[in-house]
Coordinates of C-alpha atoms and ligand atoms in Angstrom, one line a residue:
M1 CA -100.6 161.4 111.5
A2 CA -104.4 161.8 113.2
T3 CA -105.7 158.0 113.6
I4 CA -109.6 157.4 114.3
N5 CA -110.9 155.7 117.3
K6 CA -111.2 152.2 115.6
N7 CA -113.9 150.9 118.0
Y8 CA -115.9 152.9 115.2
L9 CA -115.4 150.6 112.7
K10 CA -117.1 147.5 114.8
L11 CA -120.2 149.4 115.2
Q12 CA -122.7 147.2 113.8
G13 CA -126.5 147.8 112.2
S14 CA -126.7 151.2 112.2
Y15 CA -128.3 151.2 108.5
L16 CA -131.7 149.7 110.0
F17 CA -133.8 152.6 109.8
S18 CA -131.5 153.7 106.5
T19 CA -132.7 150.3 104.9
I20 CA -136.1 150.7 105.9
A21 CA -136.0 154.4 104.5
K22 CA -134.4 153.0 101.3
K23 CA -136.9 150.5 100.7
V24 CA -139.6 152.6 101.4
A25 CA -138.7 155.0 99.0
A26 CA -138.3 152.3 96.3
Y27 CA -141.6 151.3 96.6
S28 CA -143.0 154.5 96.4
A29 CA -140.9 155.2 93.0
E30 CA -142.5 152.0 91.3
H31 CA -145.9 152.7 93.0
P32 CA -146.0 156.9 92.8
E33 CA -150.1 156.3 93.6
A34 CA -149.5 154.2 96.9
D35 CA -151.3 155.7 100.4
I36 CA -148.4 154.3 102.4
I37 CA -149.4 154.3 106.5
R38 CA -146.3 154.9 107.9
L39 CA -146.5 152.9 111.7
G40 CA -142.6 152.0 112.1
I41 CA -141.7 155.7 113.8
G42 CA -140.8 156.3 117.2
D43 CA -141.3 159.7 117.2
V44 CA -144.6 161.7 118.2
T45 CA -146.9 163.5 116.0
K46 CA -149.4 165.2 118.5
P47 CA -148.6 168.7 118.9
L48 CA -147.3 170.2 122.3
C49 CA -150.2 171.2 124.1
P50 CA -151.5 174.1 125.3
A51 CA -149.8 174.6 128.5
V52 CA -146.3 174.0 126.9
I53 CA -147.0 176.7 124.3
E54 CA -148.2 179.2 126.6
S55 CA -145.3 178.7 129.0
L56 CA -142.7 178.8 126.0
H57 CA -144.5 181.7 124.2
K58 CA -143.8 183.6 128.2
S59 CA -140.1 182.6 128.6
V60 CA -139.3 183.5 125.2
D61 CA -140.8 187.3 125.7
E62 CA -138.7 186.6 129.3
M63 CA -135.5 186.4 127.2
G64 CA -136.1 189.6 125.3
G65 CA -136.1 191.6 128.2
A66 CA -133.1 192.8 130.1
D67 CA -133.9 191.8 133.4
T68 CA -135.5 188.8 132.5
F69 CA -132.8 187.6 130.5
K70 CA -131.3 183.9 130.8
G71 CA -127.9 182.9 129.7
Y72 CA -126.4 179.9 130.5
A73 CA -128.3 177.4 133.1
P74 CA -127.3 175.9 135.8
D75 CA -125.0 173.2 136.0
L76 CA -127.5 170.4 137.1
G77 CA -130.6 172.6 135.7
Y78 CA -133.2 175.3 136.8
E79 CA -134.2 174.6 140.4
F80 CA -137.7 175.6 139.8
L81 CA -137.7 172.4 137.1
R82 CA -135.5 170.1 139.5
N83 CA -137.8 170.5 142.4
V84 CA -141.0 169.9 140.5
I85 CA -139.3 166.7 139.4
A86 CA -138.5 165.4 142.5
E87 CA -142.1 166.3 144.0
K88 CA -144.6 164.7 141.7
D89 CA -142.1 162.3 140.1
F90 CA -140.3 161.0 143.0
H91 CA -141.9 162.1 146.6
D92 CA -145.4 161.8 144.9
R93 CA -144.4 157.9 144.6
G94 CA -142.9 157.1 147.5
C95 CA -139.2 157.6 146.1
D96 CA -136.7 159.9 148.4
I97 CA -135.1 161.7 145.7
A98 CA -133.8 164.7 146.4
P99 CA -133.8 167.6 143.6
D100 CA -129.7 168.2 143.9
E101 CA -129.5 164.2 142.8
I102 CA -131.5 165.4 139.3
F103 CA -129.5 166.5 136.5
V104 CA -131.5 168.3 133.7
S105 CA -130.1 167.5 130.1
D106 CA -131.3 167.7 126.6
G107 CA -132.6 164.1 126.5
A108 CA -132.5 160.3 127.7
K109 CA -130.8 159.3 124.5
S110 CA -127.2 162.0 125.2
D111 CA -127.4 160.2 128.8
C112 CA -128.0 156.8 128.5
G113 CA -125.2 157.3 125.6
A114 CA -123.0 159.3 127.7
I115 CA -123.2 157.2 131.3
Q116 CA -120.6 154.8 130.1
E117 CA -117.9 157.4 130.5
I118 CA -117.7 157.5 134.5
F119 CA -117.5 154.0 134.1
G120 CA -114.0 151.9 133.9
L121 CA -113.2 150.0 130.6
D122 CA -112.9 146.9 132.4
N123 CA -116.4 146.7 133.2
K124 CA -118.7 143.9 131.6
I125 CA -121.9 145.5 130.0
A126 CA -125.8 143.3 130.2
V127 CA -128.1 144.6 127.8
C128 CA -131.5 142.9 127.1
D129 CA -131.7 141.6 123.4
P130 CA -133.9 142.5 121.8
V131 CA -132.4 146.1 122.9
Y132 CA -132.5 150.0 122.3
P133 CA -129.2 149.8 120.1
V134 CA -127.4 153.3 122.4
Y135 CA -126.4 150.5 125.0
V136 CA -124.7 148.5 123.0
D137 CA -123.6 151.6 120.6
S138 CA -122.2 153.7 123.4
N139 CA -119.8 151.1 124.6
V140 CA -118.7 149.9 121.2
M141 CA -116.9 153.4 120.7
A142 CA -116.0 153.2 123.8
G143 CA -113.7 149.7 123.4
R144 CA -116.0 148.3 126.0
T145 CA -117.6 144.8 124.0
G146 CA -114.8 143.3 122.4
E147 CA -114.9 141.8 118.6
Y148 CA -118.4 141.3 116.8
D149 CA -119.1 137.6 116.0
E150 CA -120.7 137.4 112.7
G151 CA -122.1 134.4 113.4
L152 CA -123.7 135.0 116.9
Q153 CA -124.3 138.7 115.8
R154 CA -123.4 139.6 119.0
F155 CA -120.1 141.3 120.5
K156 CA -117.7 139.0 123.0
D157 CA -117.5 140.6 125.9
V158 CA -121.1 141.8 126.2
V159 CA -124.0 139.6 128.2
Y160 CA -127.1 139.3 126.1
L161 CA -129.9 138.8 128.4
P162 CA -132.5 136.7 126.1
C163 CA -136.0 138.6 126.2
T164 CA -138.5 136.0 124.8
R165 CA -142.5 135.7 124.6
D166 CA -141.3 132.6 127.4
N167 CA -140.0 135.2 130.2
G168 CA -142.5 137.8 129.3
F169 CA -139.9 139.9 128.0
V170 CA -138.1 140.6 131.3
P171 CA -135.0 138.9 131.6
E172 CA -134.1 136.1 133.8
I173 CA -130.8 136.6 136.0
P174 CA -127.2 136.1 134.0
D175 CA -125.2 133.4 135.1
E176 CA -122.0 135.3 134.4
V177 CA -122.4 138.6 136.7
P178 CA -122.2 141.8 134.9
D179 CA -120.9 145.0 136.0
L180 CA -123.1 147.4 134.4
I181 CA -126.9 146.5 133.5
Y182 CA -129.1 148.0 131.1
L183 CA -132.8 148.2 131.8
C184 CA -135.4 150.0 129.9
Y185 CA -139.2 149.1 131.0
P186 CA -141.6 149.9 129.5
N187 CA -139.6 148.9 127.2
N188 CA -138.7 149.7 123.6
P189 CA -139.0 147.7 121.4
T190 CA -141.2 145.1 123.1
G191 CA -143.6 147.3 125.0
A192 CA -143.0 145.0 128.0
V193 CA -143.4 146.0 131.7
I194 CA -141.5 145.0 134.7
K195 CA -143.4 144.0 137.9
K196 CA -141.9 145.5 140.9
A197 CA -141.4 142.0 142.3
Q198 CA -139.2 141.2 139.3
L199 CA -137.6 144.8 139.4
Q200 CA -136.5 144.4 143.3
K201 CA -135.2 141.1 142.2
W202 CA -132.7 142.7 140.0
V203 CA -132.0 145.4 142.6
D204 CA -131.1 143.0 145.1
Y205 CA -128.6 140.9 142.7
A206 CA -126.9 144.2 141.9
L207 CA -126.6 145.4 145.4
K208 CA -125.0 141.8 146.3
N209 CA -122.6 141.9 143.3
G210 CA -121.6 145.7 143.4
S211 CA -123.3 145.9 139.7
I212 CA -124.6 148.7 139.1
I213 CA -128.4 148.8 136.9
L214 CA -129.0 151.5 134.3
Y215 CA -132.2 151.7 134.4
D216 CA -134.3 154.0 131.2
A217 CA -137.7 154.8 132.2
A218 CA -138.2 156.9 128.7
Y219 CA -141.7 156.1 128.8
E220 CA -142.5 156.0 132.0
A221 CA -145.5 158.0 131.3
F222 CA -147.7 155.3 129.4
I223 CA -148.2 152.6 132.5
S224 CA -151.7 152.4 132.9
E225 CA -151.5 149.3 135.1
D226 CA -150.7 149.0 138.9
D227 CA -148.4 146.7 140.2
V228 CA -145.8 148.6 137.6
P229 CA -143.2 150.3 139.3
H230 CA -142.8 154.4 137.5
S231 CA -139.5 154.3 138.9
I232 CA -136.4 152.0 140.0
Y233 CA -136.4 153.7 143.0
E234 CA -139.8 152.7 144.1
C235 CA -137.7 149.1 144.8
E236 CA -136.1 149.1 148.2
G237 CA -132.2 149.6 148.2
A238 CA -132.5 151.0 144.6
K239 CA -130.6 154.2 146.3
G240 CA -127.1 152.1 146.2
C241 CA -127.1 150.6 142.9
A242 CA -129.4 152.7 140.4
I243 CA -128.8 155.3 137.8
E244 CA -132.2 156.4 136.3
F245 CA -133.2 158.3 132.9
R246 CA -136.2 159.9 132.1
S247 CA -137.4 161.7 129.0
F248 CA -139.9 164.5 128.2
S249 CA -139.9 163.5 124.5
K250 CA -143.1 160.4 124.4
T251 CA -144.1 161.8 127.8
A252 CA -145.1 165.6 126.5
G253 CA -144.0 165.4 123.1
F254 CA -140.5 167.1 123.5
T255 CA -138.7 165.1 121.0
G256 CA -138.2 168.6 118.8
L257 CA -137.4 170.6 122.1
R258 CA -135.2 168.3 123.6
L259 CA -135.5 167.4 127.3
G260 CA -135.0 165.0 129.8
Y261 CA -132.9 164.1 133.2
T262 CA -131.0 161.6 134.8
V263 CA -130.9 160.7 138.7
I264 CA -127.9 160.0 140.3
P265 CA -128.4 159.0 144.2
K266 CA -125.5 161.0 146.4
E267 CA -125.4 157.8 147.9
L268 CA -124.5 155.8 144.9
K269 CA -121.1 154.2 144.5
A270 CA -118.9 152.1 142.3
G271 CA -116.0 150.1 143.6
G272 CA -116.2 152.3 146.9
E273 CA -116.1 155.6 144.4
E274 CA -119.0 157.9 144.4
L275 CA -120.8 158.2 141.5
W276 CA -122.6 161.5 141.8
P277 CA -119.6 164.0 141.3
L278 CA -118.1 162.2 138.8
W279 CA -121.1 162.6 136.6
A280 CA -121.3 166.5 137.7
R281 CA -118.1 167.0 136.5
R282 CA -118.5 165.5 133.1
H283 CA -122.3 167.4 132.7
G284 CA -120.1 170.8 134.0
T285 CA -117.7 169.6 131.5
R286 CA -119.0 168.5 128.5
Y287 CA -122.9 169.9 128.3
N288 CA -124.0 173.2 129.2
G289 CA -127.9 172.7 129.7
A290 CA -130.8 172.6 128.1
P291 CA -132.2 176.1 126.8
Y292 CA -134.3 177.7 129.6
I293 CA -137.6 178.4 127.5
V294 CA -137.1 174.5 127.1
Q295 CA -137.0 173.8 131.2
R296 CA -139.4 176.5 131.5
A297 CA -141.8 174.3 129.0
G298 CA -140.6 170.6 131.0
A299 CA -142.5 172.5 134.3
A300 CA -145.7 173.5 132.6
I301 CA -146.7 169.8 132.3
Y302 CA -146.1 169.4 136.1
T303 CA -149.2 171.9 136.8
D304 CA -152.4 170.6 136.6
E305 CA -153.4 171.9 133.4
G306 CA -150.6 170.6 131.8
R307 CA -150.8 167.4 133.7
A308 CA -154.0 166.6 132.7
Q309 CA -153.1 168.0 128.8
V310 CA -150.1 165.4 128.4
R311 CA -152.4 162.5 130.1
E312 CA -155.1 163.4 127.3
Q313 CA -152.4 163.1 124.6
I314 CA -150.8 159.8 126.2
A315 CA -154.5 158.4 126.5
G316 CA -154.8 159.2 122.9
Y317 CA -151.6 156.9 121.9
L318 CA -152.4 154.0 123.9
E319 CA -155.9 154.2 122.5
N320 CA -154.1 153.5 119.1
A321 CA -152.2 151.0 120.7
R322 CA -155.4 149.5 121.7
I323 CA -156.8 149.9 117.9
I324 CA -153.5 148.0 116.5
S325 CA -153.4 145.3 119.0
E326 CA -157.3 144.5 119.3
G327 CA -157.0 144.3 115.9
L328 CA -154.0 142.2 115.1
R329 CA -155.0 140.0 117.6
S330 CA -159.1 139.8 115.5
A331 CA -156.7 138.8 112.5
G332 CA -155.3 135.9 114.4
Y333 CA -152.0 137.2 115.2
E334 CA -149.6 137.0 118.1
V335 CA -149.6 140.4 119.7
Y336 CA -147.4 141.8 122.6
G337 CA -147.0 144.8 124.5
G338 CA -149.2 148.0 123.6
V339 CA -150.6 148.3 127.3
N340 CA -148.5 150.4 129.0
A341 CA -146.1 151.3 125.9
P342 CA -146.7 153.0 122.9
Y343 CA -144.8 149.7 121.0
I344 CA -146.5 147.0 120.0
W345 CA -144.4 143.8 119.3
M346 CA -146.1 141.2 117.5
K347 CA -145.1 137.6 116.1
T348 CA -144.7 137.5 112.5
P349 CA -146.8 134.7 110.7
D350 CA -145.7 131.6 109.7
G351 CA -142.2 131.5 110.5
M352 CA -141.5 134.6 108.4
S353 CA -138.1 136.6 109.2
S354 CA -138.6 139.8 110.2
W355 CA -137.6 141.6 106.8
D356 CA -139.5 138.9 104.8
F357 CA -142.8 140.1 106.9
F358 CA -141.6 143.7 106.4
D359 CA -141.8 143.6 102.4
Y360 CA -145.1 141.5 102.7
L361 CA -147.0 144.0 104.4
L362 CA -145.3 146.9 102.4
E363 CA -145.7 145.1 99.1
N364 CA -149.6 144.2 99.9
V365 CA -150.8 146.6 102.3
Q366 CA -148.5 149.5 102.2
I367 CA -147.8 149.6 105.5
V368 CA -144.6 150.4 107.2
G369 CA -143.1 149.0 111.0
T370 CA -139.8 148.1 111.6
P371 CA -138.3 144.7 111.7
G372 CA -137.6 143.4 115.5
S373 CA -134.1 141.8 114.0
G374 CA -133.3 145.2 113.5
F375 CA -133.2 145.4 117.6
G376 CA -130.8 142.1 117.8
P377 CA -130.6 138.8 116.9
G378 CA -133.3 138.2 120.0
G379 CA -135.9 140.3 117.7
E380 CA -135.9 137.9 114.6
G381 CA -139.2 136.4 114.0
Y382 CA -140.8 139.5 115.0
F383 CA -142.5 143.5 114.2
R384 CA -142.0 146.3 115.8
L385 CA -145.6 148.6 115.3
T386 CA -145.5 152.2 116.9
A387 CA -148.7 153.7 118.5
F388 CA -147.8 157.3 117.4
G389 CA -149.3 157.3 113.9
S390 CA -153.2 159.2 114.0
R391 CA -155.9 157.1 115.2
E392 CA -157.5 157.5 111.7
N393 CA -154.5 155.8 110.4
S394 CA -153.9 153.0 113.3
L395 CA -158.0 152.0 112.5
R396 CA -157.0 152.3 108.5
A397 CA -153.7 150.1 108.8
I398 CA -155.8 147.0 111.1
D399 CA -158.4 147.3 108.3
R400 CA -156.0 146.4 105.5
I401 CA -154.0 144.0 107.6
K402 CA -158.0 142.4 108.6
N403 CA -158.5 142.1 104.7
L404 CA -155.2 140.5 103.7
Ligands
PLP501 N1 -134.7 155.5 125.5 C1 -135.4 154.9 125.0 C2 -135.8 153.5 125.3 C3 -136.4 155.4 123.5 O1 -136.6 154.8 122.9 C4 -135.8 156.8 123.3 C5 -136.1 157.2 122.0 O2 -136.7 156.4 120.8 C6 -134.7 157.4 124.2 C7 -134.2 156.8 125.4 C8 -134.2 158.4 123.8 O3 -135.2 160.0 124.2 P1 -134.6 161.4 124.4 O4 -135.7 161.5 123.0 O5 -134.9 162.1 125.7 O6 -133.7 161.6 123.6

């Protein structure tokens, strides 16, 4: 008789966005005239930039020519893309990453979720609280987290790293030494960044303890301040303890095209064993590569014109973030993030719970955001707004909140 992977039954909280959708649908049904502004989504809204579209058209045509048609992509991804990534994302920032340490994929979510497969089930993971849920859930599915404690709202075998306003949403080193440490900066959901000296401490700690840092830099393109590392490999020794994930989703609007990459340095080892060959094997066995046309589209954002166009898009989203953050502040709210990230993390007023504030905003000003508690107990009392809407809607939302 077939049986299921019972670890799946331990999964929690996957209802966040469906609960939001249900509440919004119920409200719309009762108030069909309501003009709802959605600032909860983590998806982009701006169209692909002209350089990407041009590249897509060109490569689609190539797929129709007998001499230029492409079938399966090389396991690690096309060299034209890995070369330009190594040069522009790493060498230009002083990081010594080689093209064959870059594994091109269909996005950071797949890789962040799958990376745990190459580590033993006895590894203890550490995650930030609040957290992007994929890191926890993928380890729950694998059976690495133990049972869920309803009271604490935490898995028994996971080390949670509180990210609070007191520590600037950058975790302290924990008492118990974890084996795998998930860090994400710029951060979803808090919009916080980690300074280079702070990240160096984590790198030194991981090197000292033989831990591996799984560094999710999906929002790297939003970094606008100096002294914020764009890659963990800017820290000394990081090639000996860190894997990095990148995404084209928020950088260049590829959420629907799908493209990302993972960096595994050749020298990186866990328990004396090299990790690169394991991920290469995993990639080759379970994955058949991002489409040629999408990899060509990805390469287009590294040309001078592509770069300028993508920067302009990001500047637009960051301007929305500024409008929302400053507007909220002037309305008396406590606000974080929104400077080096598309996320604004606000404290709910008067000790309201995250869900109460969700209902309050929906009912009174028809604005939809994301309750912070959906990202873990550490997010209770906070609320996430995103800058991915239009400038007009960001302005309208703030007007409404100011008049509350
Ligand atoms: N990592 C973080 C922190 C994210 O917030 C997201 C998307 O919301 C992803 C990864 C997923 O990126 P991708 O679209 O490349 O799968």
